[in-house]
Amino acid sequence: MIKNEISVFLNNKSETMLDNNVDQTLLISYKEILKDDQYFDFIKSIGNGGFFFNQSLHIYSFISTSDFSNIQLVNDVLSKEFGYLFEGLFSFGQEVFGNQFAFDKSDGSIVLFNVETGDRERLSDDFEGWLKYLIENLDYLTGNGFVKSWCEVNSFHYNQRLVPKVPFVIGGEYEMKNFYASAFPKFLLYYADLAKQIHNLKDGEKVRLRIENYE
């Protein structure tokens, strides 16, 4: 049962004016693909996705509007930009830095897709397990505390994620001065460019990164 977890989400949901009307055709099509009843019960219970925990967690929505909350549009961008790195995955949400929470379609497990490196970290065997794990490790997995600090002095719009000026993978620090807010899909284009350059590098191997300006 996930009633307790749903209550936590509802108590920490941001109120927005965004389109939240369910696209039933889209929803039904993905029920045939994902086969996880707990996930779809969750989506229904929380009002078809949205923003949670001070906008640090974004759960994508089954909507017809072509914007940053449209689950199909986001996955199309991820598949196009990350290519083989994202193969076999289906993202249902993201944390504050744009890392993706995704189903591994091969076995229904939940992984964290690191957008800087293209690496995958298995978090749970299924969606229910992910919910419990997320709430137990909320700040670590969402960046909730970081967002609170950011919003004290900066704006943070619903279509944005916080991106490090110096990537974490090459030593960038988790300090306010190392971040800027980037809008969808620009932050995904930036990350994909970076990930494809470094994904297959061996430890200690040197590389000259070409970082494009996606602002």
C-alpha positions as CSV (number, residue, x, y, z in Angstrom):
1,M,0.0,0.0,0.0
2,I,1.2,3.5,-0.8
3,K,-1.4,5.6,1.0
4,N,1.1,7.0,3.5
5,E,3.5,8.0,0.7
6,I,0.7,9.6,-1.3
7,S,-0.2,11.7,1.7
8,V,3.3,12.9,2.0
9,F,3.3,14.0,-1.6
10,L,-0.1,15.7,-1.4
11,N,1.0,17.7,1.7
12,N,4.1,18.9,-0.2
13,K,2.6,19.7,-3.6
14,S,3.1,23.1,-5.2
15,E,0.0,24.9,-6.5
16,T,0.4,25.8,-10.1
17,M,-1.8,27.1,-13.0
18,L,-0.4,24.5,-15.4
19,D,-2.5,22.3,-17.6
20,N,-3.2,19.1,-15.6
21,N,-6.1,17.6,-17.6
22,V,-5.4,13.9,-18.2
23,D,-4.9,12.8,-21.8
24,Q,-6.6,9.5,-21.5
25,T,-5.3,8.2,-24.8
26,L,-1.8,8.9,-23.8
27,L,-2.3,7.4,-20.4
28,I,-3.9,4.1,-21.7
29,S,-1.1,3.7,-24.2
30,Y,1.6,3.8,-21.5
31,K,-0.4,1.4,-19.2
32,E,0.2,-1.2,-21.9
33,I,4.0,-0.5,-21.8
34,L,4.8,-0.1,-18.1
35,K,2.6,-2.6,-16.3
36,D,3.0,-1.1,-12.9
37,D,-0.4,-0.5,-11.2
38,Q,1.1,1.2,-8.2
39,Y,2.6,3.9,-10.5
40,F,-0.6,4.6,-12.2
41,D,-2.6,4.6,-8.9
42,F,0.0,7.2,-7.7
43,I,-0.4,9.4,-10.7
44,K,-4.2,9.4,-10.3
45,S,-4.0,10.1,-6.5
46,I,-1.6,13.0,-6.8
47,G,-3.6,14.7,-9.6
48,N,-1.6,13.7,-12.7
49,G,1.9,14.7,-11.7
50,G,3.1,18.1,-10.7
51,F,5.8,19.7,-8.5
52,F,6.7,18.6,-5.0
53,F,9.0,19.4,-2.1
54,N,9.6,23.1,-3.0
55,Q,9.7,22.2,-6.7
56,S,12.8,20.0,-6.2
57,L,10.9,17.0,-7.5
58,H,9.0,17.2,-10.8
59,I,6.6,14.3,-11.6
60,Y,5.7,14.4,-15.3
61,S,2.1,14.4,-16.4
62,F,-0.1,12.6,-19.0
63,I,-1.3,15.7,-20.8
64,S,-1.8,16.9,-24.4
65,T,-0.1,20.2,-23.9
66,S,3.4,20.3,-25.5
67,D,5.4,21.6,-22.6
68,F,8.0,20.7,-20.0
69,S,5.5,18.6,-18.0
70,N,4.3,16.4,-20.9
71,I,5.7,13.0,-20.1
72,Q,5.8,11.9,-23.8
73,L,7.6,15.1,-24.9
74,V,10.2,14.8,-22.2
75,N,11.0,11.2,-23.0
76,D,11.1,12.1,-26.7
77,V,13.8,14.7,-25.9
78,L,15.7,12.4,-23.7
79,S,15.7,9.6,-26.3
80,K,16.7,11.9,-29.1
81,E,19.5,13.8,-27.2
82,F,21.0,11.0,-25.2
83,G,20.5,8.3,-27.8
84,Y,21.9,4.9,-26.8
85,L,22.6,6.1,-23.2
86,F,18.9,6.4,-22.5
87,E,17.9,3.3,-24.5
88,G,15.4,1.0,-22.7
89,L,14.4,3.7,-20.1
90,F,11.2,5.7,-19.5
91,S,11.4,8.7,-17.3
92,F,8.6,9.7,-15.0
93,G,10.2,12.5,-13.1
94,Q,13.3,14.5,-12.3
95,E,15.1,16.0,-9.3
96,V,16.4,19.6,-8.9
97,F,19.5,19.2,-11.1
98,G,17.7,17.4,-13.9
99,N,18.7,13.8,-13.1
100,Q,15.9,11.5,-14.2
101,F,13.9,8.9,-12.3
102,A,13.0,6.3,-14.8
103,F,11.6,2.8,-15.3
104,D,14.0,0.2,-16.8
105,K,11.5,-1.3,-19.3
106,S,13.4,-4.6,-19.3
107,D,12.4,-5.5,-15.7
108,G,10.2,-2.7,-14.3
109,S,12.9,-1.6,-11.9
110,I,13.5,2.1,-11.1
111,V,16.8,3.8,-11.9
112,L,18.4,7.2,-11.4
113,F,19.7,8.3,-14.8
114,N,22.6,10.6,-14.2
115,V,22.3,13.3,-17.0
116,E,26.0,14.4,-16.7
117,T,27.5,11.0,-17.2
118,G,24.7,8.8,-18.7
119,D,25.2,6.3,-15.9
120,R,22.3,4.4,-14.3
121,E,21.9,3.6,-10.6
122,R,19.3,1.1,-9.7
123,L,17.2,2.4,-6.8
124,S,14.4,-0.2,-6.3
125,D,12.8,-3.2,-7.9
126,D,9.5,-1.4,-8.6
127,F,7.7,2.0,-8.2
128,E,6.4,1.3,-4.7
129,G,9.9,0.5,-3.5
130,W,11.1,3.8,-5.1
131,L,8.4,5.8,-3.3
132,K,9.5,4.4,0.1
133,Y,13.2,4.9,-0.7
134,L,12.6,8.5,-1.9
135,I,10.8,9.6,1.2
136,E,13.5,7.9,3.5
137,N,16.2,9.8,1.5
138,L,14.3,12.9,0.4
139,D,16.9,15.6,0.6
140,Y,19.6,13.5,-1.0
141,L,17.4,12.3,-3.9
142,T,15.6,15.5,-4.6
143,G,17.8,18.4,-3.5
144,N,15.0,19.8,-1.5
145,G,17.2,21.6,1.0
146,F,19.3,23.1,-1.8
147,V,16.2,24.5,-3.5
148,K,15.1,26.2,-0.3
149,S,18.4,28.0,0.0
150,W,18.4,28.9,-3.7
151,C,14.9,30.4,-3.6
152,E,15.8,32.7,-0.8
153,V,17.9,34.8,-3.2
154,N,17.0,33.6,-6.7
155,S,14.0,32.9,-8.8
156,F,13.1,29.3,-9.8
157,H,10.5,28.8,-12.5
158,Y,8.6,25.6,-13.1
159,N,10.2,24.9,-16.4
160,Q,13.7,25.2,-14.9
161,R,16.3,23.0,-13.3
162,L,19.5,24.1,-11.5
163,V,22.6,23.4,-13.6
164,P,26.3,23.5,-12.4
165,K,28.5,26.0,-14.3
166,V,31.4,23.6,-13.6
167,P,30.0,20.1,-14.0
168,F,30.0,17.8,-10.9
169,V,31.8,15.1,-12.8
170,I,34.9,17.3,-13.2
171,G,34.9,18.7,-9.7
172,G,32.2,21.3,-9.7
173,E,31.1,22.2,-6.2
174,Y,27.6,22.1,-4.6
175,E,27.8,25.8,-3.9
176,M,25.2,28.4,-4.9
177,K,27.7,30.4,-7.0
178,N,28.3,27.3,-9.2
179,F,24.7,27.1,-10.4
180,Y,22.3,28.8,-12.8
181,A,18.7,28.1,-13.6
182,S,18.2,26.7,-17.1
183,A,14.9,26.1,-18.8
184,F,13.6,22.9,-20.6
185,P,14.9,21.6,-22.9
186,K,18.1,23.6,-22.9
187,F,19.4,21.9,-19.7
188,L,18.9,18.5,-21.3
189,L,20.7,19.5,-24.5
190,Y,23.6,20.7,-22.4
191,Y,23.8,17.5,-20.3
192,A,23.4,15.2,-23.2
193,D,26.3,16.9,-25.0
194,L,28.4,16.4,-21.9
195,A,27.4,12.8,-21.2
196,K,28.1,11.6,-24.7
197,Q,31.7,13.0,-24.4
198,I,32.6,11.3,-21.1
199,H,30.4,8.2,-20.7
200,N,32.9,5.6,-21.9
201,L,36.0,7.2,-20.4
202,K,38.2,5.1,-18.2
203,D,39.2,6.3,-14.7
204,G,42.1,8.7,-15.0
205,E,41.7,9.1,-18.8
206,K,42.1,12.7,-20.0
207,V,39.7,14.4,-22.3
208,R,39.2,17.9,-23.6
209,L,35.6,18.7,-23.1
210,R,33.7,20.8,-25.6
211,I,30.9,22.5,-23.7
212,E,28.5,24.4,-25.9
213,N,26.5,27.4,-24.6
214,Y,22.8,26.3,-24.5
215,E,21.6,29.5,-22.7
